[in-house]
Short mmCIF file of C-alpha atoms in Angstrom, two decimals:
data_model
loop_
_atom_site.label_atom_id
_atom_site.label_comp_id
_atom_site.label_asym_id
_atom_site.label_seq_id
_atom_site.Cartn_x
_atom_site.Cartn_y
_atom_site.Cartn_z
CA UNK A 71 181.99 214.93 385.00
CA UNK A 72 183.86 215.93 381.51
CA UNK A 73 181.16 215.84 379.27
CA UNK A 74 181.12 217.24 375.62
CA UNK A 75 177.39 217.77 374.31
CA UNK A 76 176.90 217.39 370.60
CA UNK A 77 173.31 218.49 369.25
CA UNK A 78 172.39 217.33 365.60
CA UNK A 79 169.38 218.93 363.99
CA UNK A 80 168.09 220.61 361.23
CA UNK A 81 168.96 224.19 359.89
CA UNK A 82 165.78 226.00 360.75
CA UNK A 83 165.58 224.63 364.28
CA UNK A 84 169.05 225.87 364.82
CA UNK A 85 168.67 229.45 363.84
CA UNK A 86 165.54 229.52 365.84
CA UNK A 87 167.18 228.74 368.87
CA UNK A 88 170.31 230.77 367.88
CA UNK A 89 168.12 233.80 367.65
CA UNK A 90 165.83 233.45 370.57
CA UNK A 91 167.95 231.57 373.29
CA UNK A 92 171.01 233.04 374.84
CA UNK A 93 172.27 230.38 376.69
CA UNK A 94 172.19 228.35 373.39
CA UNK A 95 174.52 230.76 371.72
CA UNK A 96 176.92 230.61 374.88
CA UNK A 97 176.64 226.88 375.17
CA UNK A 98 177.07 225.76 371.43
CA UNK A 99 179.30 227.95 369.66
CA UNK A 100 181.04 225.81 366.97
CA UNK A 101 178.68 225.06 364.33
CA UNK A 102 179.26 222.28 361.42
CA UNK A 103 177.16 222.10 358.42
CA UNK A 104 177.00 218.48 356.90
CA UNK A 105 176.12 218.29 353.08
CA UNK A 106 173.53 215.30 351.95
CA UNK A 107 175.28 214.99 348.63
CA UNK A 108 179.04 214.92 347.27
CA UNK A 109 180.58 215.13 343.79
CA UNK A 110 180.30 212.07 341.64
CA UNK A 111 183.89 211.71 340.88
CA UNK A 112 186.48 208.69 340.87
CA UNK A 113 187.34 209.32 344.39
CA UNK A 114 183.96 209.60 346.00
CA UNK A 115 183.02 206.48 343.93
CA UNK A 116 185.98 204.52 345.67
CA UNK A 117 184.67 205.43 348.72
CA UNK A 118 181.01 204.43 348.17
CA UNK A 119 182.64 201.10 347.01
CA UNK A 120 184.70 200.73 350.18
CA UNK A 121 181.33 201.64 352.29
CA UNK A 122 179.68 198.94 350.62
CA UNK A 123 182.33 196.40 351.04
CA UNK A 124 182.75 197.37 354.83
CA UNK A 125 178.83 197.14 355.35
CA UNK A 126 178.84 193.74 353.55
CA UNK A 127 181.70 192.27 355.89
CA UNK A 128 180.51 193.73 358.96
CA UNK A 129 176.76 192.70 358.60
CA UNK A 130 177.65 189.32 357.15
CA UNK A 131 176.19 189.93 353.64
CA UNK A 132 176.98 188.59 350.39
CA UNK A 133 179.46 190.65 348.51
CA UNK A 134 178.47 192.66 345.11
CA UNK A 135 180.00 192.09 341.74
CA UNK A 136 180.70 195.06 339.55
CA UNK A 137 176.95 195.32 337.84
CA UNK A 138 175.64 195.40 341.42
CA UNK A 139 178.20 198.01 342.80
CA UNK A 140 177.24 200.27 339.61
CA UNK A 141 173.56 199.98 339.98
CA UNK A 142 174.18 201.33 343.75
CA UNK A 143 176.25 204.28 342.48
CA UNK A 144 173.43 205.04 339.82
CA UNK A 145 170.89 204.86 342.59
CA UNK A 146 173.01 207.02 344.95
CA UNK A 147 172.95 209.85 341.81
CA UNK A 148 169.19 209.23 341.41
CA UNK A 149 168.61 210.08 345.26
CA UNK A 150 170.78 213.24 344.92
CA UNK A 151 168.80 214.11 341.58
CA UNK A 152 172.03 214.59 339.50
CA UNK A 153 174.22 212.59 337.37
CA UNK A 154 177.20 214.62 338.89
CA UNK A 155 176.38 214.05 342.49
CA UNK A 156 176.30 211.06 345.04
CA UNK A 157 173.91 210.83 347.72
CA UNK A 158 175.54 211.15 351.31
CA UNK A 159 172.35 209.46 352.78
CA UNK A 160 173.95 206.29 353.03
CA UNK A 161 170.87 204.83 355.18
CA UNK A 162 168.90 204.71 351.87
CA UNK A 163 171.67 202.40 350.20
CA UNK A 164 171.93 199.99 352.90
CA UNK A 165 168.20 199.10 352.68
CA UNK A 166 168.72 198.08 349.26
CA UNK A 167 171.88 196.29 350.04
CA UNK A 168 170.15 194.04 352.70
CA UNK A 169 167.13 193.59 350.29
CA UNK A 170 169.42 192.95 347.34
CA UNK A 171 171.24 190.33 349.42
CA UNK A 172 167.67 188.32 350.32
CA UNK A 173 166.93 188.04 346.77
CA UNK A 174 170.57 186.53 346.11
CA UNK A 175 170.01 184.01 348.71
CA UNK A 176 166.69 183.29 347.18
CA UNK A 177 168.46 182.52 344.06
CA UNK A 178 170.75 180.45 345.76
CA UNK A 179 173.75 182.89 344.58
CA UNK A 180 177.10 183.62 346.48
CA UNK A 181 177.28 186.94 344.80
CA UNK A 182 174.92 190.01 344.50
CA UNK A 183 174.36 191.03 341.07
CA UNK A 184 172.31 193.92 339.27
CA UNK A 185 169.50 191.95 338.92
CA UNK A 186 169.17 191.64 342.49
CA UNK A 187 169.58 195.46 343.14
CA UNK A 188 167.16 196.11 340.45
CA UNK A 189 164.69 193.69 342.02
CA UNK A 190 165.41 195.10 345.52
CA UNK A 191 164.51 198.63 344.10
CA UNK A 192 161.25 197.60 341.86
CA UNK A 193 160.17 195.67 345.00
CA UNK A 194 160.51 198.79 347.49
CA UNK A 195 158.64 200.82 344.85
CA UNK A 196 155.91 198.26 344.63
CA UNK A 197 155.30 198.27 348.37
CA UNK A 198 154.74 201.92 348.44
CA UNK A 199 153.00 202.68 345.29
CA UNK A 200 149.36 201.91 345.77
CA UNK A 201 148.42 205.56 345.47
CA UNK A 202 149.99 206.25 342.21
CA UNK A 203 148.16 202.87 340.92
CA UNK A 204 144.78 203.92 341.91
CA UNK A 205 145.56 207.44 340.37
CA UNK A 206 146.61 205.24 337.07
CA UNK A 207 143.35 203.20 337.17
CA UNK A 208 141.32 206.65 337.39
CA UNK A 209 143.09 207.69 334.06
CA UNK A 210 142.75 204.73 332.57
CA UNK A 211 139.13 204.27 333.06
CA UNK A 212 138.64 207.93 331.99
CA UNK A 213 137.63 209.30 335.79
CA UNK A 214 140.72 211.64 335.59
CA UNK A 215 140.57 213.37 332.26
CA UNK A 216 144.28 213.43 330.96
CA UNK A 217 144.52 213.41 327.25
CA UNK A 218 147.51 211.98 325.35
CA UNK A 219 146.41 212.32 321.57
CA UNK A 220 144.94 214.84 319.64
CA UNK A 221 144.98 218.71 319.25
CA UNK A 222 143.21 221.18 321.99
CA UNK A 223 143.22 224.84 322.27
CA UNK A 224 143.74 226.25 325.47
CA UNK A 225 144.49 222.90 326.99
CA UNK A 226 147.76 221.25 328.24
CA UNK A 227 149.11 218.65 330.33
CA UNK A 228 151.07 219.70 333.51
CA UNK A 229 153.47 217.47 335.47
CA UNK A 230 153.64 217.79 339.43
CA UNK A 231 155.21 215.46 341.90
CA UNK A 232 153.57 213.54 344.76
CA UNK A 233 155.41 212.61 347.81
CA UNK A 234 154.23 209.72 350.12
CA UNK A 235 156.66 208.89 352.59
CA UNK A 236 159.43 206.80 351.04
CA UNK A 237 157.96 207.03 347.58
CA UNK A 238 157.45 210.01 345.04
CA UNK A 239 155.70 209.77 341.61
CA UNK A 240 154.89 212.01 338.83
CA UNK A 241 151.12 212.78 338.24
CA UNK A 242 149.90 214.52 335.28
CA UNK A 243 147.14 217.08 335.44
CA UNK A 244 145.05 218.71 332.72
CA UNK A 245 145.45 222.60 332.71
CA UNK A 246 142.85 224.46 331.04
CA UNK A 247 142.96 228.44 330.09
CA UNK A 248 140.07 230.65 328.61
CA UNK A 249 140.93 233.86 327.50
CA UNK A 250 138.11 236.79 326.77
CA UNK A 251 137.40 240.32 326.48
CA UNK A 252 137.71 242.04 330.16
CA UNK A 253 140.12 243.95 332.54
CA UNK A 254 140.47 241.59 335.34
CA UNK A 255 143.68 240.34 333.59
CA UNK A 256 145.06 236.96 334.57
CA UNK A 257 142.71 235.12 337.08
CA UNK A 258 143.78 231.87 338.86
CA UNK A 259 141.01 229.72 340.04
CA UNK A 260 143.37 228.13 342.42
CA UNK A 261 144.19 231.13 344.11
CA UNK A 262 140.98 232.72 344.20
CA UNK A 263 139.40 229.63 345.99
CA UNK A 264 142.76 229.53 348.50
CA UNK A 265 143.81 226.42 347.01
CA UNK A 266 147.29 227.53 346.15
CA UNK A 267 150.77 228.34 347.91
CA UNK A 268 152.87 231.23 347.66
CA UNK A 269 155.33 230.02 345.31
CA UNK A 270 152.59 228.88 342.73
CA UNK A 271 150.77 232.61 343.09
CA UNK A 272 154.06 234.03 342.26
CA UNK A 273 154.21 231.89 339.15
CA UNK A 274 150.92 232.88 337.97
CA UNK A 275 151.71 236.69 338.52
CA UNK A 276 154.85 236.43 336.47
CA UNK A 277 152.67 235.54 333.31
CA UNK A 278 151.13 239.20 333.36
CA UNK A 279 154.77 240.43 333.37
CA UNK A 280 155.80 238.23 330.41
CA UNK A 281 152.60 239.28 328.65
CA UNK A 282 152.99 243.15 329.33
CA UNK A 283 156.66 243.13 327.66
CA UNK A 284 155.91 240.93 324.90
CA UNK A 285 152.69 242.05 323.60
CA UNK A 286 151.29 245.42 325.38
CA UNK A 287 154.56 247.93 324.84
CA UNK A 288 152.09 250.02 322.36
CA UNK A 289 148.68 248.11 323.36
CA UNK A 290 146.86 248.16 326.52
CA UNK A 291 146.30 244.70 327.85
CA UNK A 292 142.30 244.27 327.95
CA UNK A 293 141.99 240.52 328.67
CA UNK A 294 140.61 238.27 331.60
CA UNK A 295 142.21 235.02 331.65
CA UNK A 296 140.90 232.35 333.79
CA UNK A 297 143.51 229.41 334.49
CA UNK A 298 142.55 226.14 336.21
CA UNK A 299 144.26 222.80 337.32
CA UNK A 300 141.38 220.56 336.34
CA UNK A 301 140.14 217.66 338.90
CA UNK A 302 142.42 219.28 341.70
CA UNK A 303 140.97 219.23 344.99
CA UNK A 304 143.91 219.17 347.55
CA UNK A 305 145.62 222.44 346.48
CA UNK A 306 148.94 222.96 344.37
CA UNK A 307 152.10 224.95 345.24
CA UNK A 308 155.56 225.57 343.16
CA UNK A 309 156.17 227.25 340.28
CA UNK A 310 157.04 224.28 337.89
CA UNK A 311 153.85 224.81 335.99
CA UNK A 312 154.37 228.36 335.10
CA UNK A 313 155.62 227.68 331.90
CA UNK A 314 152.82 225.10 331.20
CA UNK A 315 150.17 227.66 332.20
CA UNK A 316 151.63 230.22 329.75
CA UNK A 317 151.84 227.97 326.71
CA UNK A 318 148.11 227.24 327.36
CA UNK A 319 147.64 231.03 327.47
CA UNK A 320 149.03 231.68 324.41
CA UNK A 321 147.24 228.93 322.93
CA UNK A 322 143.88 230.30 324.14
CA UNK A 323 144.79 233.87 323.02
CA UNK A 324 146.03 232.74 319.40
CA UNK A 325 143.13 229.85 318.94
CA UNK A 326 146.25 227.70 318.13
CA UNK A 327 145.89 223.91 319.15
CA UNK A 328 148.41 222.33 321.36
CA UNK A 329 149.61 218.52 321.08
CA UNK A 330 148.10 216.81 323.85
CA UNK A 331 150.25 214.02 323.72
CA UNK A 332 153.09 216.04 325.10
CA UNK A 333 153.47 216.95 328.93
CA UNK A 334 155.32 219.89 330.16
CA UNK A 335 157.35 221.08 333.09
CA UNK A 336 159.47 224.10 333.86
CA UNK A 337 159.51 227.54 335.48
CA UNK A 338 159.47 230.49 333.58
CA UNK A 339 160.48 234.16 334.37
CA UNK A 340 159.06 237.32 332.89
CA UNK A 341 161.53 237.13 330.02
CA UNK A 342 160.44 233.80 329.22
CA UNK A 343 163.32 231.89 329.92
CA UNK A 344 162.78 228.34 330.85
CA UNK A 345 164.03 227.71 334.34
CA UNK A 346 164.89 224.34 336.07
CA UNK A 347 162.57 222.25 338.52
CA UNK A 348 162.74 219.46 341.04
CA UNK A 349 161.63 215.94 340.51
CA UNK A 350 162.17 215.95 336.93
CA UNK A 351 163.03 212.15 336.86
CA UNK A 352 159.57 211.18 338.50
CA UNK A 353 157.75 213.64 336.51
CA UNK A 354 159.08 212.06 333.15
CA UNK A 355 158.53 208.44 334.47
CA UNK A 356 154.92 209.31 335.47
CA UNK A 357 153.88 210.59 332.15
CA UNK A 358 154.95 207.56 330.46
CA UNK A 359 153.37 205.25 332.69
CA UNK A 360 150.28 207.28 331.57
CA UNK A 361 150.99 207.01 328.23
CA UNK A 362 151.77 203.42 328.44
CA UNK A 363 148.40 202.52 330.23
CA UNK A 364 146.60 204.60 327.66
CA UNK A 365 148.33 203.23 324.64
CA UNK A 366 151.16 204.53 322.39
CA UNK A 367 149.72 206.35 319.50
CA UNK A 368 152.96 207.96 318.35
CA UNK A 369 154.48 211.42 319.34
CA UNK A 370 154.14 211.25 323.07
CA UNK A 371 156.79 213.09 325.06
CA UNK A 372 157.61 215.51 327.89
CA UNK A 373 159.12 218.97 327.70
CA UNK A 374 161.45 219.91 330.24
CA UNK A 375 163.82 222.63 330.98
CA UNK A 376 167.17 222.39 329.21
CA UNK A 377 168.92 223.10 332.77
CA UNK A 378 167.59 219.80 333.92
CA UNK A 379 169.44 217.71 331.39
CA UNK A 380 172.17 216.86 334.08
CA UNK A 381 169.63 215.59 336.52
CA UNK A 382 168.35 212.85 334.46
CA UNK A 383 168.33 209.48 335.73
CA UNK A 384 165.54 207.73 334.36
CA UNK A 385 164.67 203.89 334.76
CA UNK A 386 165.66 201.51 332.23
CA UNK A 387 162.21 201.06 330.57
CA UNK A 388 162.14 205.02 329.87
CA UNK A 389 165.57 205.14 328.83
CA UNK A 390 165.11 202.33 325.89
CA UNK A 391 161.73 203.73 324.98
CA UNK A 392 163.26 207.05 324.48
CA UNK A 393 166.33 205.17 322.37
CA UNK A 394 163.51 203.19 320.36
CA UNK A 395 161.70 206.61 319.20
CA UNK A 396 158.50 205.47 321.20
CA UNK A 397 158.72 208.55 323.74
CA UNK A 398 160.52 211.72 323.34
CA UNK A 399 162.26 214.10 325.96
CA UNK A 400 162.33 217.64 324.72
CA UNK A 401 164.99 220.22 326.32
CA UNK A 402 163.96 223.87 325.80
CA UNK A 403 165.72 227.06 326.69
CA UNK A 404 162.67 229.56 326.56
CA UNK A 405 159.04 229.62 325.70
CA UNK A 406 159.63 230.39 321.95
CA UNK A 407 161.33 226.94 321.53
CA UNK A 408 158.49 224.86 323.68
CA UNK A 409 155.54 226.55 322.03
CA UNK A 410 156.80 225.67 318.48
CA UNK A 411 157.21 221.94 319.63
CA UNK A 412 153.57 221.88 321.17
CA UNK A 413 151.95 223.63 318.16
CA UNK A 414 154.20 222.99 315.21
CA UNK A 415 154.14 226.50 314.10
CA UNK A 416 156.87 229.03 314.39
CA UNK A 417 157.00 231.34 317.02
CA UNK A 418 158.36 234.29 315.51
CA UNK A 419 157.71 238.12 316.31
CA UNK A 420 154.51 240.03 316.74
CA UNK A 421 155.12 241.75 313.12
CA UNK A 422 155.81 238.32 311.56
CA UNK A 423 152.53 237.22 309.73
CA UNK A 424 151.47 233.59 310.27
CA UNK A 425 153.51 233.23 313.34
CA UNK A 426 152.19 232.49 316.91
CA UNK A 427 153.29 235.73 318.44
CA UNK A 428 151.61 237.62 315.48
CA UNK A 429 148.24 235.73 316.14
CA UNK A 430 148.66 236.54 319.65
CA UNK A 431 149.17 240.17 319.22
CA UNK A 432 146.26 240.56 316.63
CA UNK A 433 143.96 239.04 319.18
CA UNK A 434 145.15 241.52 321.90
CA UNK A 435 144.76 244.46 319.60
CA UNK A 436 141.22 243.34 318.76
CA UNK A 437 140.13 243.03 322.43
CA UNK A 438 142.02 246.69 323.14
CA UNK A 439 139.52 248.11 320.38
CA UNK A 440 136.53 246.90 321.59
CA UNK A 441 137.16 247.96 325.12
#
């Protein structure tokens, strides 16, 4: 027999086999990587259009008009989480093609339009979002405490992504920070009770580096800071809440109230630079839905890393709310820009009286003198 064997698998499994199985190295000498995304350019858009046309013809589906094809292209970018990319996971697009065809049939139409594609997408979400709906109910009736108005010291809304099979959604969580005189430094409650992952723990430790460089070059840090994700019982991981925790820490130290209508996502490094994160669309849309069920009072919005701007592929409802000034999206480069939006005060320097960093520095000096 003249046989050629091709194995398709994931990156980790390949390297485990290559490392520990000598026969595998001898038998499978040629390796090829297949990307799951491609550039969003004219050539690739035409290729997606050709794929859609071929799929419709071979499967007996109705043809798509220009608006429907545009919706499929936008969905492709949404799946790849970038305005500049298209997904290569065509099976997810094919599912929508079949369902959009069914909706067009129900309307007695011979051509699929954007309305049919949008309905197919929204119904797929509806079939998978029961967990999200239950969480929104708990937030609406006050069982889950999430404030979307007013100002509070040491309290802030962080954003996480919950993934359940075919559906992912953004879930806000209240993060609280208490600071007081002590020597323990930053105490993360999730870490202490072993409910956090390694990446999350790293993000918390980075906060100590930021505080040390910014405020402790001539003063010993003599504080204990307790940080907690309130009403979190399943554990947390990832560093996308590290900037959120730092804002809460500065608020508590300076006794400066934070706008509760603005939720935050973004990783931070030791220099205070905001780094990009994943799931930015789900996080923004998730918080928008929370604000919607609690009622818009004015000023609600989300702070995201500036590096995530090109990843925005938001649904029409959120886009229209932003256009109408009902909901705001702030893109920031560093901690100073974010804390000014949240507090309405100037970040300033440690020597500039009346600024945020001055107030934090004064509190740390008081703790140092008392220790």
